[in-house]
Coordinates of C-alpha atoms in Angstrom, one line a residue:
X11 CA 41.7 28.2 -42.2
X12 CA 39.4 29.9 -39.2
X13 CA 41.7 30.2 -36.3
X14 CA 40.8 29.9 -32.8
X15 CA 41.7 33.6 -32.0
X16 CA 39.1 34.0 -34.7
X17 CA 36.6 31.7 -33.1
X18 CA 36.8 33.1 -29.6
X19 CA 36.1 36.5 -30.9
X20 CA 32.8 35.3 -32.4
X21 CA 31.9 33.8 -29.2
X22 CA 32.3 36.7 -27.6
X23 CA 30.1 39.0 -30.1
X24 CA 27.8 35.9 -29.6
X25 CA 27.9 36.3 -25.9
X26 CA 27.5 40.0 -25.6
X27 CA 24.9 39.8 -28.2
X28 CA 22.4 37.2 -26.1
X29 CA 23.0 39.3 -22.9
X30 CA 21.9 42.4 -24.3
X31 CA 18.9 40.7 -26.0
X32 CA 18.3 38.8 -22.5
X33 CA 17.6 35.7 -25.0
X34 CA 17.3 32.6 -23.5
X35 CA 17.1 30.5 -26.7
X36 CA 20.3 29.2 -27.1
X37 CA 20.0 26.5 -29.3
X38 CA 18.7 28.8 -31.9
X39 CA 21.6 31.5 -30.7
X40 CA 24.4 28.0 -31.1
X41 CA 22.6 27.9 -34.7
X42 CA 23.2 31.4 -35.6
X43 CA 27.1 31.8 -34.4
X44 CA 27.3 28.9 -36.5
X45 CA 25.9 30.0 -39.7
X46 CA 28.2 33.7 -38.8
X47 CA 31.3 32.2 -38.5
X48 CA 31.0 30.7 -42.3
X49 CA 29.5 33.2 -43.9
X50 CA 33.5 34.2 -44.0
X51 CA 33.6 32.4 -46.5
X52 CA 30.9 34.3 -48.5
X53 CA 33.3 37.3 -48.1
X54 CA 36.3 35.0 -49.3
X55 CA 34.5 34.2 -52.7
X56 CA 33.7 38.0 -53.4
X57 CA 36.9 39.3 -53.1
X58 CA 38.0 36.7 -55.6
X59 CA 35.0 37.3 -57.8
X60 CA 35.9 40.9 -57.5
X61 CA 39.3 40.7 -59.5
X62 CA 37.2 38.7 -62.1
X63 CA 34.8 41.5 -63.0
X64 CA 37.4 44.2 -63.0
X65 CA 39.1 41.9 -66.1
X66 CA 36.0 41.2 -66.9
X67 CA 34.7 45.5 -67.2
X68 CA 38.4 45.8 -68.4
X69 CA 37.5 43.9 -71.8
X70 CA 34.2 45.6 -72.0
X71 CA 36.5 48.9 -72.4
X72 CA 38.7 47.7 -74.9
X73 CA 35.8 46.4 -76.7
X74 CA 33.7 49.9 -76.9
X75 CA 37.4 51.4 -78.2
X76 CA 37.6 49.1 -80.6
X77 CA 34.3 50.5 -82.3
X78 CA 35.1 54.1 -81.8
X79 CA 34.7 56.1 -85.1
X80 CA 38.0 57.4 -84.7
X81 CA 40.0 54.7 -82.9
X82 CA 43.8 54.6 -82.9
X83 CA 46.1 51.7 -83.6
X84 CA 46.8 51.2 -79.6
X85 CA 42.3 50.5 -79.8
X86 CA 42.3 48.1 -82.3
X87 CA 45.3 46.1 -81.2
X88 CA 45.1 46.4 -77.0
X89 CA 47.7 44.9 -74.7
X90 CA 45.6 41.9 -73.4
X91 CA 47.9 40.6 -71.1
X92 CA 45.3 41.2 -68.0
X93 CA 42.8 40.2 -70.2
X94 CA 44.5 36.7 -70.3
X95 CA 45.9 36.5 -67.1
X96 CA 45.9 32.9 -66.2
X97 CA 45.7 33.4 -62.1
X98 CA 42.3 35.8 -62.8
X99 CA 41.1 32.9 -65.2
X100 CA 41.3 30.3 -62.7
X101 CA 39.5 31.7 -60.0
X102 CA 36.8 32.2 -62.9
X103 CA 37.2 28.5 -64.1
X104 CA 36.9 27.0 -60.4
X105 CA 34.7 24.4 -60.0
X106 CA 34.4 24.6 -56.3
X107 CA 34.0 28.7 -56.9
X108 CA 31.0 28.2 -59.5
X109 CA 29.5 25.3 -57.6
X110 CA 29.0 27.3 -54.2
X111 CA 27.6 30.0 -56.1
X112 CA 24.8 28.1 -57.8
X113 CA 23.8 27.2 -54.1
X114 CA 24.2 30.5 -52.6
X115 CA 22.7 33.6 -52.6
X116 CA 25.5 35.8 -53.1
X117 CA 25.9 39.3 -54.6
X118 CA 26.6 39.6 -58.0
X119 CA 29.2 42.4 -58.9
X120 CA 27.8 43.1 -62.1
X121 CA 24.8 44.6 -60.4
X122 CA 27.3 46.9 -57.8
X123 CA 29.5 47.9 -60.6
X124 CA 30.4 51.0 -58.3
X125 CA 33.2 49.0 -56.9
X126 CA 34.4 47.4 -59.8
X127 CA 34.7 50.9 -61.4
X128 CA 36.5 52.4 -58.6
X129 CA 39.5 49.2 -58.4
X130 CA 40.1 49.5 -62.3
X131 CA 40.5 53.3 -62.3
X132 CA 43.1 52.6 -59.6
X133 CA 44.5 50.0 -61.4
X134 CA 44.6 51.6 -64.5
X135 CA 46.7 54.3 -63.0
X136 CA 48.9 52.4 -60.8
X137 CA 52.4 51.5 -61.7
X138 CA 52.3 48.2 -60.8
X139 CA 50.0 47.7 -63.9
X140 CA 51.8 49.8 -66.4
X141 CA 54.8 48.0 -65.7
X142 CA 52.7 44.4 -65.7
X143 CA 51.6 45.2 -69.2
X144 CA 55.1 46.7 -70.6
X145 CA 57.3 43.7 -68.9
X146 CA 59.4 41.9 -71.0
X147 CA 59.0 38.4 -68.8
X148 CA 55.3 36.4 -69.3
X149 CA 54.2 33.7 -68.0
X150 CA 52.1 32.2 -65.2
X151 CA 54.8 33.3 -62.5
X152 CA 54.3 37.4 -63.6
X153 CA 50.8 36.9 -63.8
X154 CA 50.4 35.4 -60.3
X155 CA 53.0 38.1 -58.7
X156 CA 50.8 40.8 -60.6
X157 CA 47.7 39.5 -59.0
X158 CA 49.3 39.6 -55.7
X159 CA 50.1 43.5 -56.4
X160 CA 46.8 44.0 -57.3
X161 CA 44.7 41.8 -54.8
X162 CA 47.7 43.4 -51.8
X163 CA 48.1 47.2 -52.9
X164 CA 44.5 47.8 -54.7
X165 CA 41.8 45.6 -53.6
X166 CA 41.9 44.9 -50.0
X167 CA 43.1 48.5 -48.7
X168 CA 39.9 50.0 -50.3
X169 CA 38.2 51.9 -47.8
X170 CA 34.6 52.3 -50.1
X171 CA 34.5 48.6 -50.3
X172 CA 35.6 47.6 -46.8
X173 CA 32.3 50.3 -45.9
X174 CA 30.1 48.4 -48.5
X175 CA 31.1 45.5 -47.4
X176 CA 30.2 46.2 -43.3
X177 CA 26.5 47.5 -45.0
X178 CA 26.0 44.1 -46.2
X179 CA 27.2 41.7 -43.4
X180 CA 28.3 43.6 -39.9
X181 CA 30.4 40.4 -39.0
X182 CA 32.4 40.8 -42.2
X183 CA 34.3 43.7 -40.2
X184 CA 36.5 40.9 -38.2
X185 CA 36.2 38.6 -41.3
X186 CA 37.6 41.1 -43.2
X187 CA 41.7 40.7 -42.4
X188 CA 41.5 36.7 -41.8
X189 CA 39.6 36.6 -45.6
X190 CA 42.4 38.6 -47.2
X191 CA 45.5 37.3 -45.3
X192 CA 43.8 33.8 -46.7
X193 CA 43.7 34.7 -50.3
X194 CA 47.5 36.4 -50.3
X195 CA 48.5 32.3 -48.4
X196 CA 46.6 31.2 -51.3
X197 CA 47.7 33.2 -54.5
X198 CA 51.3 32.9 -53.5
X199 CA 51.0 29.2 -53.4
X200 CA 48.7 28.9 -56.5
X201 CA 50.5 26.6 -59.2
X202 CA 49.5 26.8 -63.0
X203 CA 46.7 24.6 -63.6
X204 CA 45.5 24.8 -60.1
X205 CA 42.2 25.8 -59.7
X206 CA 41.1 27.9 -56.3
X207 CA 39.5 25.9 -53.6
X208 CA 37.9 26.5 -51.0
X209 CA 39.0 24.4 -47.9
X210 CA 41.1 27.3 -46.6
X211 CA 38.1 29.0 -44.8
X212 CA 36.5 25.5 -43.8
X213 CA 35.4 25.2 -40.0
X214 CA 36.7 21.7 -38.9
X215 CA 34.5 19.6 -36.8
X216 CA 36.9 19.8 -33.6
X217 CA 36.8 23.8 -34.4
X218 CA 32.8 23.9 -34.7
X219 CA 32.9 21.5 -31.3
X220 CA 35.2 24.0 -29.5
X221 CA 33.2 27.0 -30.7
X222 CA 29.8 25.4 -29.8
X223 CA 30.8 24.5 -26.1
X224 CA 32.9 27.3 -25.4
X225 CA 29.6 29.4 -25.6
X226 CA 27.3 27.1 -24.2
X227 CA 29.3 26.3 -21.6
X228 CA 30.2 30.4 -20.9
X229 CA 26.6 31.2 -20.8
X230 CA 25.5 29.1 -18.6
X231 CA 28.0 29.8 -16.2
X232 CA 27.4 33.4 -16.1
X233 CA 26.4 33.9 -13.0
X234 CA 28.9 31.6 -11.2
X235 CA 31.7 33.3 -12.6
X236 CA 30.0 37.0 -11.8
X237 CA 30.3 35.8 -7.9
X238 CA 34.2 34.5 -8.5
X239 CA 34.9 37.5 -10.0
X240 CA 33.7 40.1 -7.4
X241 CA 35.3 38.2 -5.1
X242 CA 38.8 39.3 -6.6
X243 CA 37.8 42.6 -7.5
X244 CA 36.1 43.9 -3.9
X245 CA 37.2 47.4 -4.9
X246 CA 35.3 47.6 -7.9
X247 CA 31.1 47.6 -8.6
X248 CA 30.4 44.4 -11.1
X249 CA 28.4 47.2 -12.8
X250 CA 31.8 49.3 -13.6
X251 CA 33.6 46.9 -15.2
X252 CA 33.4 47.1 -18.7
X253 CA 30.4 44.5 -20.6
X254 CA 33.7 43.2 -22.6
X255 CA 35.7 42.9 -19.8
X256 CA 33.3 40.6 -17.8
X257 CA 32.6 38.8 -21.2
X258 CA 35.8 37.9 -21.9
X259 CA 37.2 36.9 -18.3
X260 CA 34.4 34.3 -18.3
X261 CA 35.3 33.0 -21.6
X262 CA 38.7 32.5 -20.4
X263 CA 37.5 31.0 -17.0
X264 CA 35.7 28.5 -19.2
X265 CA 38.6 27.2 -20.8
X266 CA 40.2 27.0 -17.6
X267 CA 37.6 24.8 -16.1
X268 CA 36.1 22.6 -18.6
X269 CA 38.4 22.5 -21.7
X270 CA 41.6 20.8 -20.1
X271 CA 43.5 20.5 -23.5
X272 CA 44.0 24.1 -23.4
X273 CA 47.3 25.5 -21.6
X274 CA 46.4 28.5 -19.3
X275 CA 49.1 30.5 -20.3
X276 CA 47.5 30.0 -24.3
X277 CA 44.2 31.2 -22.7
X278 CA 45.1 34.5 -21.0
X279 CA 47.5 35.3 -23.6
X280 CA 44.8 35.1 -26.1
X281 CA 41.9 37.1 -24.4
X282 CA 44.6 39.6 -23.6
X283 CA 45.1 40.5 -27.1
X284 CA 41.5 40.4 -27.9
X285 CA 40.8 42.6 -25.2
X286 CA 43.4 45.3 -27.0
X287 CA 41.4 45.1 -30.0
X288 CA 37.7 45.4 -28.3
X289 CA 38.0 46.9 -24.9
X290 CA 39.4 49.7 -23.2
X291 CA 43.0 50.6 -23.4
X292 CA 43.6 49.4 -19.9
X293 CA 41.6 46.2 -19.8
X294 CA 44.3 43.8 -21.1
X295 CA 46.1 44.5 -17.7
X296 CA 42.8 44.5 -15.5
X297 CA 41.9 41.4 -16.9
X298 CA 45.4 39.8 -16.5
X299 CA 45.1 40.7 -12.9
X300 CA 41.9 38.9 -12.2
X301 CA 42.7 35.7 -14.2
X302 CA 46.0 35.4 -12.5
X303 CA 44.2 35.5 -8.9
X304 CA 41.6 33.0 -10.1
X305 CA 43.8 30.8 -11.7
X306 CA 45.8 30.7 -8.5
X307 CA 42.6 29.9 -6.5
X308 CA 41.6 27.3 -9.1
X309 CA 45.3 25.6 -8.5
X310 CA 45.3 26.0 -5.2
X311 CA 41.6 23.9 -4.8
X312 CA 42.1 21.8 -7.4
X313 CA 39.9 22.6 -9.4
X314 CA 41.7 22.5 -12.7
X315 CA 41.5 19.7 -14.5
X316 CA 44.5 20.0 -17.1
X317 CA 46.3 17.7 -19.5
X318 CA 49.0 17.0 -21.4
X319 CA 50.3 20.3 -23.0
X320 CA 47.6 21.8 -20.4
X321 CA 49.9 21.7 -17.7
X322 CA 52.3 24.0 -18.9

């Protein structure tokens, strides 16, 4: 499921995006952060789809040696045990899988075969699938754990695809570790006869809500919290602090002020760490310094408006 961390770090591409733009459109900006944040699951789908075709260009292999002139008895009588593995045919068989792709316009790995290629070799050469194929135990538990191996050890470390994959959809870059953490919750609580859904990457209605207002209501306090935050910074031109800095202390004001369900500490702990991730090595601290003066002020005037687990 899309996590908040997630969702505050698509607001703030959003943000920084529409500032350098200068747009002024926001409902048509609200409408686009939307539709990025669930394209995720887009990316979710092809990964799965992904393991599909390399079964799927695995048979094609053992067919074409079956026809060779001179083909030996390990041709004509393959191991098939990926061919039938039962995890690999339920993502094929799932109706909520097949059902979003008829309505979507996805990529279809049989046309970008590249990739496909590139995972099987691997596979192919790996130990993981030479001992699948030459294990004594079978059943729906080995084929799940061997999935795992694969999807874990094979598939998502790829660098070529992770590259293709930032061609196709920029976004997909942050997407990228929520989609596949997702898939390993999901395959290593897959039962037999359970088909793959798709709920685990669903935005909720309270999440869509939180998303929506958080960026509203940061962009149009922009230049209300610019003021606040020279204030508490007198040593420093706004213009030197980082773009991602300012962006995400005004995102974290903004849940101070007008989202009162949300403890402070939770807030400044979680731009913190974003700011590891996007900014400069020092701005966690930097902007640790300037919330904690603001949220001091903000106590001290009353202005916060917190409640329940806010309080904290």
């Amino acid at each position: 499921m899309v996590n908040r961390r997630h969702i505050r770090i698509k607001v703030m591409q959003s943000i920084y995006a529409v500032l350098q733009s200068k747009s002024d459109n926001l409902p048509k900006e609200e409408k686009f952060l939307l539709f990025n944040i669930k394209k995720a699951t887009d990316l979710y789908i092809l990964q799965l789809l992904l393991m599909v075709e390399i079964r799927n260009l695995a048979l094609e292999h053992i067919e074409i040696k079956k026809k060779k002139y001179l083909a030996t008895d390990e041709d004509k009588n393959p191991n098939l045990r990926f061919i039938n593995n039962e995890v690999i045919q339920l993502i094929s068989d799932s109706p909520e899988i097949k059902e979003f792709i008829s309505k979507s316009k996805l990529i279809d790995w049989k046309d970008n075969r590249e990739y496909v290629r590139i995972l099987l070799d691997e596979m192919m050469e790996s130990d993981i699938y030479r001992d699948y194929l030459n294990s004594e135990k079978a059943g729906f538990f080995e084929d799940r754990s061997f999935v795992i191996d694969l999807f874990k050890n094979i598939v998502a470390p790829n660098e070529k695809l992770f590259d293709y994959y930032e061609s196709l959809n920029l976004s997909w870059v942050d997407d990228y570790p929520l989609v596949n953490t997702t898939i390993l919750k999901v395959l290593k609580q897959l039962e037999k006869g359970q088909y793959i859904s798709l709920k685990q990457l669903e935005v909720k209605q309270d999440d869509e809500e939180f998303l929506v207002d958080l960026f509203r209501k940061a962009i149009l306090h922009q230049q209300e919290f610019t003021s606040e935050i020279d204030e508490k910074t007198p040593n420093w031109d706004t213009e030197r602090i980082a773009d991602m800095d300012m962006i995400l202390i005004k995102m974290a004001l903004t849940e101070f002020l007008y989202f009162p369900s949300i403890p402070t500490k939770v807030t400044i702990n979680e731009y913190i760490e974003i700011a590891k991730d996007y900014s400069t090595r020092k701005s966690s601290y930097f902007i640790n310094g300037v919330l904690d003066k603001l949220l001091k002020d903000y106590n001290k005037t009353g202005r916060l408006n917190k409640i329940g687990r806010g309080l904290l």
